[in-house]
C-alpha positions as a Python dict, from the first residue, in 0.01 Angstrom:
ca = {
    (1, 'M'): (0, 0, 0),
    (2, 'A'): (59, 372, 24),
    (3, 'I'): (41, 562, -303),
    (4, 'T'): (361, 743, -389),
    (5, 'A'): (523, 852, -714),
    (6, 'S'): (745, 542, -697),
    (7, 'T'): (448, 302, -664),
    (8, 'I'): (281, 430, -984),
    (9, 'P'): (459, 315, -1300),
    (10, 'G'): (504, 607, -1541),
    (11, 'Y'): (406, 873, -1287),
    (12, 'V'): (534, 1225, -1350),
    (13, 'A'): (450, 1555, -1189),
    (14, 'G'): (301, 1815, -1418),
    (15, 'T'): (-13, 1932, -1594),
    (16, 'W'): (-242, 1676, -1755),
    (17, 'V'): (-520, 1778, -1994),
    (18, 'L'): (-838, 1590, -2074),
    (19, 'D'): (-861, 1361, -2374),
    (20, 'P'): (-1232, 1419, -2448),
    (21, 'T'): (-1247, 1149, -2716),
    (22, 'H'): (-1181, 885, -2450),
    (23, 'S'): (-1376, 1042, -2162),
    (24, 'E'): (-1737, 1051, -2045),
    (25, 'V'): (-1942, 1234, -1781),
    (26, 'A'): (-2265, 1045, -1710),
    (27, 'F'): (-2547, 1056, -1455),
    (28, 'S'): (-2851, 858, -1349),
    (29, 'V'): (-3158, 937, -1139),
    (30, 'R'): (-3445, 718, -1023),
    (31, 'H'): (-3758, 762, -1239),
    (32, 'L'): (-4109, 668, -1121),
    (33, 'A'): (-3942, 473, -837),
    (34, 'I'): (-3906, 172, -1070),
    (35, 'S'): (-3617, 250, -1307),
    (36, 'K'): (-3345, 502, -1380),
    (37, 'V'): (-3308, 772, -1641),
    (38, 'K'): (-2951, 801, -1760),
    (39, 'G'): (-2778, 1080, -1942),
    (40, 'K'): (-2445, 1237, -2014),
    (41, 'F'): (-2289, 1570, -2089),
    (42, 'E'): (-2127, 1605, -2431),
    (43, 'K'): (-1902, 1905, -2349),
    (44, 'F'): (-1675, 1913, -2046),
    (45, 'D'): (-1315, 1976, -1953),
    (46, 'A'): (-1081, 1883, -1670),
    (47, 'T'): (-721, 1939, -1571),
    (48, 'L'): (-494, 1751, -1332),
    (49, 'E'): (-199, 1924, -1168),
    (50, 'T'): (7, 1633, -1039),
    (51, 'S'): (271, 1691, -770),
    (52, 'E'): (573, 1494, -653),
    (53, 'N'): (333, 1344, -397),
    (54, 'P'): (34, 1203, -594),
    (55, 'L'): (-197, 1279, -299),
    (56, 'D'): (-125, 1651, -351),
    (57, 'T'): (-272, 1644, -703),
    (58, 'K'): (-521, 1921, -782),
    (59, 'I'): (-822, 1867, -1007),
    (60, 'T'): (-1048, 2122, -1173),
    (61, 'A'): (-1340, 2048, -1404),
    (62, 'T'): (-1621, 2223, -1587),
    (63, 'I'): (-1931, 2080, -1754),
    (64, 'E'): (-2143, 2272, -2006),
    (65, 'I'): (-2509, 2240, -1904),
    (66, 'T'): (-2643, 2293, -2257),
    (67, 'S'): (-2462, 1975, -2366),
    (68, 'V'): (-2691, 1752, -2156),
    (69, 'N'): (-2804, 1447, -2353),
    (70, 'T'): (-3048, 1185, -2226),
    (71, 'G'): (-3134, 1060, -2573),
    (72, 'Q'): (-3469, 1241, -2565),
    (73, 'E'): (-3467, 1596, -2705),
    (74, 'Q'): (-3781, 1718, -2525),
    (75, 'R'): (-3650, 1600, -2186),
    (76, 'D'): (-3308, 1757, -2255),
    (77, 'G'): (-3480, 2088, -2330),
    (78, 'H'): (-3674, 2064, -2002),
    (79, 'L'): (-3350, 1992, -1811),
    (80, 'R'): (-3202, 2318, -1942),
    (81, 'T'): (-3493, 2525, -1800),
    (82, 'S'): (-3532, 2679, -1454),
    (83, 'D'): (-3716, 2362, -1343),
    (84, 'F'): (-3375, 2193, -1338),
    (85, 'F'): (-3038, 2345, -1439),
    (86, 'S'): (-3130, 2703, -1541),
    (87, 'A'): (-2872, 2680, -1819),
    (88, 'D'): (-2911, 3045, -1926),
    (89, 'E'): (-2828, 3174, -1578),
    (90, 'F'): (-2589, 2896, -1470),
    (91, 'P'): (-2422, 2761, -1786),
    (92, 'E'): (-2165, 2541, -1609),
    (93, 'I'): (-2120, 2287, -1335),
    (94, 'T'): (-1774, 2316, -1177),
    (95, 'F'): (-1561, 2100, -950),
    (96, 'T'): (-1244, 2196, -764),
    (97, 'S'): (-1059, 1941, -554),
    (98, 'K'): (-952, 2021, -198),
    (99, 'S'): (-775, 1700, -96),
    (100, 'I'): (-707, 1341, -195),
    (101, 'R'): (-688, 1057, 55),
    (102, 'E'): (-653, 681, 47),
    (103, 'D'): (-930, 450, 168),
    (104, 'G'): (-828, 89, 115),
    (105, 'D'): (-795, 41, -261),
    (106, 'D'): (-989, 360, -335),
    (107, 'L'): (-875, 717, -362),
    (108, 'L'): (-1124, 967, -222),
    (109, 'V'): (-1117, 1309, -382),
    (110, 'D'): (-1283, 1573, -165),
    (111, 'G'): (-1383, 1894, -335),
    (112, 'D'): (-1642, 2159, -403),
    (113, 'L'): (-1914, 2104, -662),
    (114, 'T'): (-2102, 2408, -787),
    (115, 'L'): (-2435, 2350, -959),
    (116, 'K'): (-2703, 2610, -1025),
    (117, 'G'): (-2510, 2867, -819),
    (118, 'V'): (-2489, 2643, -510),
    (119, 'T'): (-2153, 2510, -388),
    (120, 'K'): (-2142, 2199, -169),
    (121, 'P'): (-1865, 1962, -64),
    (122, 'V'): (-1866, 1623, -239),
    (123, 'T'): (-1642, 1318, -229),
    (124, 'L'): (-1554, 1130, -546),
    (125, 'T'): (-1473, 761, -496),
    (126, 'T'): (-1196, 717, -748),
    (127, 'E'): (-1029, 422, -910),
    (128, 'F'): (-692, 509, -1064),
    (129, 'G'): (-658, 309, -1384),
    (130, 'G'): (-289, 375, -1434),
    (131, 'I'): (-56, 538, -1683),
    (132, 'T'): (39, 384, -2016),
    (133, 'T'): (152, 468, -2367),
    (134, 'D'): (-100, 431, -2649),
    (135, 'G'): (-34, 298, -3000),
    (136, 'Y'): (68, 646, -3116),
    (137, 'G'): (338, 683, -2849),
    (138, 'Q'): (130, 922, -2638),
    (139, 'T'): (124, 890, -2259),
    (140, 'K'): (-225, 850, -2113),
    (141, 'L'): (-357, 849, -1754),
    (142, 'G'): (-694, 691, -1677),
    (143, 'V'): (-929, 740, -1385),
    (144, 'E'): (-1287, 646, -1301),
    (145, 'A'): (-1483, 825, -1031),
    (146, 'T'): (-1834, 820, -888),
    (147, 'T'): (-2030, 1027, -642),
    (148, 'K'): (-2391, 1061, -538),
    (149, 'I'): (-2553, 1398, -471),
    (150, 'D'): (-2896, 1505, -351),
    (151, 'R'): (-3012, 1728, -635),
    (152, 'T'): (-3246, 1924, -406),
    (153, 'E'): (-2946, 2050, -204),
    (154, 'F'): (-2835, 2229, -523),
    (155, 'G'): (-3172, 2390, -589),
    (156, 'V'): (-3283, 2133, -846),
    (157, 'T'): (-3620, 2062, -687),
    (158, 'W'): (-3871, 2004, -969),
    (159, 'N'): (-4087, 1695, -926),
    (160, 'A'): (-4438, 1580, -1006),
    (161, 'A'): (-4676, 1340, -835),
    (162, 'T'): (-4766, 1018, -1014),
    (163, 'E'): (-5108, 857, -1033),
    (164, 'A'): (-4979, 584, -801),
    (165, 'G'): (-4907, 846, -534),
    (166, 'G'): (-4527, 858, -567),
    (167, 'L'): (-4301, 1114, -729),
    (168, 'T'): (-4164, 1123, -1081),
    (169, 'L'): (-3798, 1168, -980),
    (170, 'G'): (-3576, 1055, -698),
    (171, 'N'): (-3356, 1307, -523),
    (172, 'D'): (-3029, 1112, -545),
    (173, 'V'): (-2827, 1153, -863),
    (174, 'T'): (-2530, 925, -929),
    (175, 'I'): (-2251, 1088, -1129),
    (176, 'T'): (-1997, 868, -1305),
    (177, 'L'): (-1677, 997, -1462),
    (178, 'D'): (-1459, 793, -1697),
    (179, 'L'): (-1167, 1019, -1779),
    (180, 'Q'): (-846, 990, -1973),
    (181, 'F'): (-571, 1253, -1960),
    (182, 'A'): (-251, 1328, -2150),
    (183, 'P'): (45, 1542, -2043),
    (184, 'K'): (3, 1905, -2150),
    (185, 'A'): (215, 1970, -2458),
}
């Protein structure tokens, strides 16, 4: 079924702002080739500019690098250094959408991701959760999105050999976004 304003209950064109209390930006990367290290960013923002045609929606987002949290303070400090994010020089990750297209039940959001001063195209596989009214009478829009990037393409190349002959970290990083928005007041 084609997505149009009339096929989305509660859809309205306008500016939607992030509800950070009900949103999360998380990531995972293979560690020692046997498990994954997971983390999240505590400070981020995003805005949706919805149009009469939902596929013309524009999305912008920023993530504060210093807010990285993997649950281990020493590792988080290392991630902020030039070995990884270079937080002092590049304090934010940004995303700007270029287009939205349908692919079966998924919405694919194509855009530019900038990390550590490098901008590359990425595609977010997105599941639109819908629009509803919460218990306080506020309209909310929910969306979940995932993408996978090769961290080395963004200049995040640190790694170390293990005693078993492998590497400490994988190159692929999965990014998962669970976001809730409200109409701008």
